[in-house]
Amino acid sequence: MDPTKEIADGLEGVVVAATRLSDVDGERGRLVVAGHDVEALGERACFEDVVGLLRDGEATRARELQERLGQARVAAFGALGEGPRAADGMDALRAGLAQLDTEDPDLVIGAVAVIAGAWARARAGERAVPPDPALSHAADFARMALGRPLDDARARALDAYLVTVADHGMNASTFAARVVASTGSDLVSCVVAAVGALKGPLHGGAPGPVLDMLDAIGSPERALPWLEAELAAGRRIMGMGHRVYRVRDPRAAVLERATRDLEATGVRSRHLDLAQAVERAAAALLARRHPARALAANVEFYTAVLLDAVGLPRELFSPTFAVGRAAGWCAHVAEQRAHGRLIRPASRYVGPSPAD
Ligand code: COA
């Protein structure tokens, strides 16, 4: 390869596909999903609406999709039952999905919820809970994960979360899925690759550590010294910063508001007030350290607060992200297959030259 060509480190800013699925405007902090602002979706749409929007631009078939996803969960439970044994929820997803042989996106989306739910029960030392196909995807996932039904307010908050994270441009896991799809491979291989990418703490693995951080800080006045010590030790503040956003991630605001709405129904969040104080302190500290690079709260910051208020254990936060993002992965695989070319970038050789 031409050694003078610049390396696009981390592929930052490189446009690799045209998509009708979602648009991330990092400068203005705007996210559009299939023609709708994420704020509007978070407030009004259910997960099934967004599956429809991502599939064919229609949000009008929520009822039909609810039935189809319900049947898909039943089929996935029939195929996978108790699910694989694994210490980590993302490992369980990877292993469980790999057992499927299907090109049906509903089955894949259903299976992610079933495997994550079964893994949560196994972690609690209990048997997997069979799906209830009459419930919404959000409510049934929570029921399978917790072993009891969720009240309406919490189910609505969880649904708003799944909607908010369903798709997000060319993020690392979506790109991984599209790379595999571009080779002509099968749907399950694409989604297994995406799960592997989502597991990393720089992508979807941050919300558990965000909750650990809030627990460790404990009270607003301890935020600044705790964060300073963390940075001095060379560690990153989880839930802060983003590859694309140069302002606050709009999804952080949607989830913050969903948590407020949940509080308005009488469900107290343990951490909302503290999280807001920690966010302010972290943003101020990071602005001082990196004046040229805006580092603000990302989606994972308030994911931690909302999912904790819903009652999910922190180990289930990343698998829950996958439950929502599975919709985007499947839609991107279909789009890549319909319009994409083999994704095969170049590298610059910096190794030794052969002896003459
Ligand atoms: N805490 C402390 N410093 C941070 C930071 C954070 N959360 N995010 C970025 N930085 C610093 C980097 O250390 C780097 O500093 P340097 O130039 O002195 O080396 C600078 O800001 C630029 O960061 P960079 O690594 O180029 O950003 P990126 O686009 O590659 O990374 C993230 C984006 C999201 C991976 C990064 O912000 C991060 O690690 N955040 C924490 C993990 C997280 O919340 N992940 C979920 C993402 S949705």
Coordinates of C-alpha atoms and ligand atoms in Angstrom, one line a residue:
M1 CA 0.0 0.0 0.0
D2 CA 1.1 3.6 -0.7
P3 CA 3.2 4.4 2.5
T4 CA 2.3 8.1 2.2
K5 CA -1.4 7.4 2.7
E6 CA -2.7 8.6 6.1
I7 CA -3.9 5.9 8.5
A8 CA -7.5 6.5 9.6
D9 CA -6.8 5.4 13.2
G10 CA -9.9 3.8 14.7
L11 CA -11.6 4.6 11.4
E12 CA -12.6 7.9 13.0
G13 CA -14.7 9.9 10.6
V14 CA -14.5 7.3 7.8
V15 CA -17.9 6.7 6.1
V16 CA -18.3 3.0 5.2
A17 CA -21.9 2.7 4.3
A18 CA -25.1 4.6 3.4
T19 CA -27.8 3.7 5.8
R20 CA -31.5 4.5 6.2
L21 CA -31.5 3.2 9.8
S22 CA -30.0 5.9 12.0
D23 CA -28.0 9.1 11.9
V24 CA -25.7 10.3 14.7
D25 CA -24.9 14.0 14.6
G26 CA -22.0 14.3 17.0
E27 CA -21.6 18.1 16.8
R28 CA -25.3 18.9 17.6
G29 CA -26.0 15.9 19.8
R30 CA -28.8 14.6 17.7
L31 CA -29.8 11.0 17.0
V32 CA -32.4 10.2 14.4
V33 CA -33.7 6.6 14.1
A34 CA -35.5 5.8 10.9
G35 CA -36.7 9.3 10.6
H36 CA -37.6 10.0 14.2
D37 CA -35.7 11.9 16.9
V38 CA -34.6 9.6 19.7
E39 CA -36.3 11.9 22.3
A40 CA -39.7 11.4 20.6
L41 CA -39.2 7.6 20.3
G42 CA -38.1 7.4 24.0
E43 CA -41.2 9.1 25.1
R44 CA -43.8 7.5 22.8
A45 CA -42.6 4.4 21.1
C46 CA -42.3 0.8 22.3
F47 CA -39.5 -1.6 21.4
E48 CA -41.8 -3.4 18.9
D49 CA -42.5 0.0 17.1
V50 CA -38.7 0.4 16.7
V51 CA -38.2 -3.1 15.4
G52 CA -40.8 -2.3 12.7
L53 CA -39.2 1.1 12.0
L54 CA -35.8 -0.5 11.5
R55 CA -37.2 -3.3 9.5
D56 CA -39.4 -1.5 6.9
G57 CA -39.8 2.1 8.1
E58 CA -43.3 1.3 9.6
A59 CA -44.1 1.7 13.3
T60 CA -47.7 0.7 12.7
R61 CA -47.4 -3.1 13.2
A62 CA -46.4 -3.1 16.8
R63 CA -49.3 -5.5 17.7
E64 CA -48.3 -8.0 15.0
L65 CA -44.6 -7.6 16.0
Q66 CA -45.4 -8.1 19.6
E67 CA -47.0 -11.4 18.7
R68 CA -44.2 -12.4 16.4
L69 CA -41.5 -11.6 19.0
G70 CA -43.6 -13.5 21.6
Q71 CA -43.7 -16.6 19.4
A72 CA -40.0 -16.1 18.7
R73 CA -39.2 -16.1 22.5
V74 CA -41.2 -19.3 22.9
A75 CA -39.3 -20.9 20.0
A76 CA -35.9 -19.7 21.3
F77 CA -36.8 -21.1 24.8
G78 CA -37.7 -24.4 23.2
A79 CA -34.4 -24.6 21.4
L80 CA -32.2 -23.3 24.2
G81 CA -34.0 -24.0 27.5
E82 CA -31.8 -23.2 30.5
G83 CA -29.2 -21.7 28.1
P84 CA -25.5 -22.1 28.4
R85 CA -23.6 -22.0 31.7
A86 CA -21.3 -19.0 31.8
A87 CA -19.9 -16.8 34.5
D88 CA -20.5 -13.7 32.3
G89 CA -23.8 -12.7 30.7
M90 CA -22.2 -11.6 27.4
D91 CA -20.4 -15.0 27.3
A92 CA -23.7 -16.7 27.8
L93 CA -25.2 -14.7 24.9
R94 CA -22.3 -15.5 22.6
A95 CA -22.5 -19.2 23.4
G96 CA -26.3 -19.4 23.3
L97 CA -26.7 -17.5 20.1
A98 CA -24.0 -19.7 18.5
Q99 CA -26.3 -22.7 19.0
L100 CA -29.0 -21.3 16.8
D101 CA -29.3 -22.1 13.1
T102 CA -31.6 -19.5 11.7
E103 CA -32.0 -16.6 9.3
D104 CA -35.1 -15.3 11.1
P105 CA -34.3 -11.9 12.8
D106 CA -37.3 -12.3 15.1
L107 CA -35.9 -15.5 16.5
V108 CA -32.5 -13.9 17.0
I109 CA -34.0 -10.9 18.8
G110 CA -36.2 -13.2 20.9
A111 CA -33.2 -15.5 21.7
V112 CA -31.2 -12.6 23.1
A113 CA -33.9 -11.8 25.6
V114 CA -34.4 -15.5 26.5
I115 CA -30.7 -16.3 26.9
A116 CA -30.1 -13.1 29.0
G117 CA -33.1 -13.9 31.1
A118 CA -32.1 -17.6 31.7
W119 CA -28.6 -16.5 32.5
A120 CA -29.9 -14.1 35.2
R121 CA -32.0 -16.8 36.8
A122 CA -29.1 -19.3 36.7
R123 CA -26.9 -16.6 38.4
A124 CA -29.5 -16.4 41.1
G125 CA -29.4 -20.2 41.5
E126 CA -32.8 -20.7 39.9
R127 CA -34.3 -22.4 36.9
A128 CA -35.1 -20.5 33.7
V129 CA -38.6 -18.9 33.5
P130 CA -40.4 -19.8 30.2
P131 CA -41.5 -16.8 28.2
D132 CA -45.0 -15.4 28.2
P133 CA -45.8 -14.5 24.5
A134 CA -48.7 -12.3 25.5
L135 CA -46.3 -9.7 27.1
S136 CA -44.3 -7.0 25.5
H137 CA -40.7 -7.8 24.8
A138 CA -39.5 -5.5 27.6
A139 CA -42.0 -6.8 30.2
D140 CA -41.3 -10.4 29.3
F141 CA -37.5 -10.0 29.3
A142 CA -37.7 -8.5 32.8
R143 CA -40.0 -11.3 34.0
M144 CA -37.7 -14.0 32.6
A145 CA -34.7 -12.2 34.2
L146 CA -36.2 -11.5 37.6
G147 CA -38.5 -14.5 38.0
R148 CA -41.5 -12.2 38.7
P149 CA -43.5 -9.7 36.7
L150 CA -42.5 -6.1 36.6
D151 CA -45.0 -3.4 37.5
D152 CA -46.2 -1.2 34.6
A153 CA -44.1 1.9 35.5
R154 CA -40.8 -0.1 35.6
A155 CA -41.8 -2.1 32.5
R156 CA -42.4 1.2 30.6
A157 CA -39.0 2.6 31.8
L158 CA -37.2 -0.6 30.6
D159 CA -39.1 -0.3 27.3
A160 CA -37.9 3.3 26.9
Y161 CA -34.4 2.0 27.5
L162 CA -34.6 -0.7 24.8
V163 CA -36.0 1.9 22.4
T164 CA -33.3 4.3 23.1
V165 CA -30.4 1.9 22.4
A166 CA -32.0 0.0 19.5
D167 CA -29.7 1.5 16.9
H168 CA -26.9 4.0 16.8
G169 CA -25.1 4.5 13.5
M170 CA -21.8 2.7 12.7
N171 CA -20.9 1.8 16.3
A172 CA -18.3 -0.9 16.9
S173 CA -20.7 -3.9 17.3
T174 CA -22.9 -2.9 14.4
F175 CA -19.8 -2.5 12.2
A176 CA -18.6 -5.9 13.4
A177 CA -22.0 -7.4 12.3
R178 CA -21.8 -5.6 9.0
V179 CA -18.2 -6.8 8.3
V180 CA -19.3 -10.4 8.8
A181 CA -22.5 -9.8 6.7
S182 CA -20.3 -8.3 4.0
T183 CA -18.5 -11.7 3.5
G184 CA -21.9 -13.4 2.8
S185 CA -21.9 -15.2 6.1
D186 CA -25.0 -16.2 8.1
L187 CA -27.1 -14.0 10.4
V188 CA -26.1 -15.8 13.6
S189 CA -22.4 -15.4 12.8
C190 CA -23.0 -11.6 12.3
V191 CA -24.8 -11.3 15.7
V192 CA -22.2 -13.4 17.6
A193 CA -19.5 -11.1 16.3
A194 CA -21.6 -8.1 17.4
V195 CA -22.0 -9.5 20.9
G196 CA -18.2 -9.9 21.2
A197 CA -17.7 -6.3 20.3
L198 CA -20.4 -5.0 22.6
K199 CA -18.8 -6.9 25.5
G200 CA -15.8 -4.5 25.7
P201 CA -15.8 -1.7 28.3
L202 CA -15.2 1.0 25.7
H203 CA -18.5 0.0 24.0
G204 CA -21.3 -1.7 25.9
G205 CA -19.5 -2.9 29.0
A206 CA -19.5 0.4 30.8
P207 CA -22.8 0.7 32.7
G208 CA -22.0 -2.0 35.4
P209 CA -18.7 -0.1 36.2
V210 CA -20.7 3.2 36.2
L211 CA -22.9 1.8 39.0
D212 CA -19.8 0.5 40.8
M213 CA -18.4 4.1 40.6
L214 CA -21.6 5.7 42.0
D215 CA -21.7 3.1 44.8
A216 CA -18.0 3.9 45.6
I217 CA -18.6 7.7 45.5
G218 CA -21.7 7.4 47.7
S219 CA -22.4 11.1 48.2
P220 CA -22.1 14.2 46.0
E221 CA -19.3 15.9 48.1
R222 CA -17.1 12.9 47.6
A223 CA -17.4 13.0 43.8
L224 CA -14.5 15.4 43.0
P225 CA -11.8 13.8 45.1
W226 CA -12.8 10.3 44.0
L227 CA -12.8 11.3 40.3
E228 CA -9.5 13.1 40.7
A229 CA -7.9 10.0 42.2
E230 CA -9.3 7.9 39.4
L231 CA -7.8 10.1 36.7
A232 CA -4.5 10.4 38.6
A233 CA -4.3 6.6 38.6
G234 CA -4.6 6.7 34.8
R235 CA -8.1 5.3 34.7
R236 CA -11.0 6.6 32.5
I237 CA -14.2 7.8 34.0
M238 CA -16.8 5.2 32.8
G239 CA -19.9 6.6 31.1
M240 CA -18.0 9.8 30.0
G241 CA -16.7 10.6 26.5
H242 CA -17.8 9.4 23.1
R243 CA -16.1 8.8 19.8
V244 CA -18.7 10.8 17.8
Y245 CA -20.5 13.1 20.2
R246 CA -18.8 16.4 21.0
V247 CA -21.7 17.4 23.3
R248 CA -23.7 15.4 25.7
D249 CA -25.1 12.1 24.2
P250 CA -28.8 12.8 23.6
R251 CA -29.6 9.3 24.8
A252 CA -28.3 10.3 28.3
A253 CA -31.0 13.0 28.4
V254 CA -33.7 10.5 27.3
L255 CA -32.7 8.0 30.0
E256 CA -32.3 10.7 32.6
R257 CA -35.9 11.8 31.9
A258 CA -37.2 8.3 31.8
T259 CA -35.8 7.8 35.3
R260 CA -37.4 11.1 36.4
D261 CA -40.7 9.9 35.0
L262 CA -40.3 6.6 36.9
E263 CA -39.6 8.5 40.1
A264 CA -42.8 10.5 39.4
T265 CA -44.7 7.3 39.7
G266 CA -43.3 6.7 43.2
V267 CA -40.4 4.4 42.3
R268 CA -37.3 6.0 43.9
S269 CA -34.0 5.7 42.1
R270 CA -31.1 5.1 44.4
H271 CA -28.7 7.1 42.4
L272 CA -30.3 9.8 40.1
D273 CA -29.4 12.8 42.3
L274 CA -25.9 11.5 42.9
A275 CA -25.4 10.7 39.3
Q276 CA -26.2 14.2 38.3
A277 CA -23.7 15.6 40.7
V278 CA -21.0 13.1 39.6
E279 CA -21.7 13.9 36.0
R280 CA -21.2 17.6 36.7
A281 CA -18.0 17.0 38.6
A282 CA -16.6 14.6 35.9
A283 CA -17.5 17.0 33.0
A284 CA -15.7 19.9 34.8
L285 CA -12.6 17.8 35.6
L286 CA -12.4 16.4 32.1
A287 CA -12.9 19.8 30.5
R288 CA -9.9 21.0 32.5
R289 CA -7.7 18.0 31.5
H290 CA -8.8 18.0 27.8
P291 CA -9.8 21.5 26.9
A292 CA -9.6 20.7 23.2
R293 CA -11.8 17.5 23.4
A294 CA -15.3 17.8 24.8
L295 CA -16.0 14.8 27.0
A296 CA -19.6 14.6 28.3
A297 CA -21.9 11.9 29.6
N298 CA -22.7 9.1 27.2
V299 CA -25.6 6.7 27.1
E300 CA -24.1 4.3 29.6
F301 CA -24.0 6.8 32.4
Y302 CA -27.8 7.0 32.8
T303 CA -28.2 3.4 31.6
A304 CA -26.7 2.4 34.9
V305 CA -29.1 4.7 36.9
L306 CA -32.2 3.7 35.0
L307 CA -31.6 -0.1 34.9
D308 CA -30.8 0.0 38.6
A309 CA -34.1 1.8 39.3
V310 CA -35.9 -0.8 37.2
G311 CA -34.4 -3.5 39.5
L312 CA -32.1 -5.3 37.2
P313 CA -28.8 -6.5 38.7
R314 CA -25.7 -4.7 37.3
E315 CA -24.3 -7.9 35.8
L316 CA -27.3 -7.9 33.5
F317 CA -26.7 -4.3 32.2
S318 CA -24.6 -5.2 29.2
P319 CA -26.8 -8.2 28.2
T320 CA -29.8 -5.8 28.5
F321 CA -28.0 -3.4 26.1
A322 CA -27.8 -6.4 23.7
V323 CA -31.6 -7.1 24.0
G324 CA -32.2 -3.6 22.6
R325 CA -29.4 -3.4 20.1
A326 CA -30.2 -6.8 18.6
A327 CA -32.9 -4.9 16.6
G328 CA -30.3 -2.7 15.1
W329 CA -27.8 -5.5 14.4
C330 CA -30.4 -7.5 12.5
A331 CA -31.5 -4.5 10.4
H332 CA -27.9 -3.6 9.6
V333 CA -27.2 -7.1 8.5
A334 CA -30.2 -7.0 6.1
E335 CA -29.1 -3.6 4.8
Q336 CA -25.5 -4.7 4.3
R337 CA -26.7 -7.8 2.4
A338 CA -29.0 -5.7 0.2
H339 CA -26.6 -2.9 -0.7
G340 CA -23.1 -3.5 0.6
R341 CA -19.9 -4.7 -0.8
L342 CA -17.3 -6.8 0.9
I343 CA -15.7 -4.7 3.7
R344 CA -12.0 -5.1 3.2
P345 CA -9.9 -2.1 4.2
A346 CA -6.1 -1.8 3.8
S347 CA -3.2 -1.6 6.3
R348 CA 0.3 -0.2 6.1
Y349 CA 3.1 -2.6 6.5
V350 CA 5.6 -1.5 9.1
G351 CA 7.4 -4.9 9.5
P352 CA 10.9 -5.8 8.3
S353 CA 11.8 -5.9 4.6
P354 CA 12.9 -9.2 3.2
A355 CA 16.7 -9.5 2.8
D356 CA 17.8 -8.8 -0.8
Ligands
COA1 N1 -12.2 9.4 31.1 C1 -11.0 10.0 31.1 N2 -10.4 10.4 30.0 C2 -11.0 10.1 28.8 C3 -12.3 9.5 28.8 C4 -12.9 9.2 30.0 N3 -14.1 8.6 30.0 N4 -12.6 9.4 27.5 C5 -11.6 9.9 26.8 N5 -10.6 10.4 27.6 C6 -9.3 11.0 27.2 C7 -8.4 9.9 26.6 O1 -7.6 9.3 27.6 C8 -7.6 10.7 25.6 O2 -6.6 11.4 26.3 P1 -5.1 11.6 25.7 O3 -5.3 12.3 24.5 O4 -4.4 12.3 26.8 O5 -4.6 10.2 25.5 C9 -8.6 11.8 25.1 O6 -9.6 11.9 26.1 C10 -9.2 11.4 23.8 O7 -9.8 10.1 23.9 P2 -9.8 8.9 22.8 O8 -9.3 7.7 23.4 O9 -9.2 9.5 21.5 O10 -11.4 8.8 22.6 P3 -12.1 7.7 21.7 O11 -12.9 8.4 20.8 O12 -11.1 6.7 21.2 O13 -12.9 6.9 22.9 C11 -14.5 6.3 24.4 C12 -14.2 7.1 23.1 C13 -16.0 6.2 24.6 C14 -14.0 4.9 24.2 C15 -13.9 7.0 25.6 O14 -14.4 8.2 25.8 C16 -14.0 6.1 26.9 O15 -13.1 5.2 27.1 N6 -15.0 6.3 27.7 C17 -15.2 5.6 28.9 C18 -15.9 4.2 28.6 C19 -17.3 4.4 28.2 O16 -18.1 5.1 28.8 N7 -17.7 3.6 27.2 C20 -19.1 3.7 26.7 C21 -19.2 4.4 25.4 S1 -20.8 4.6 24.8

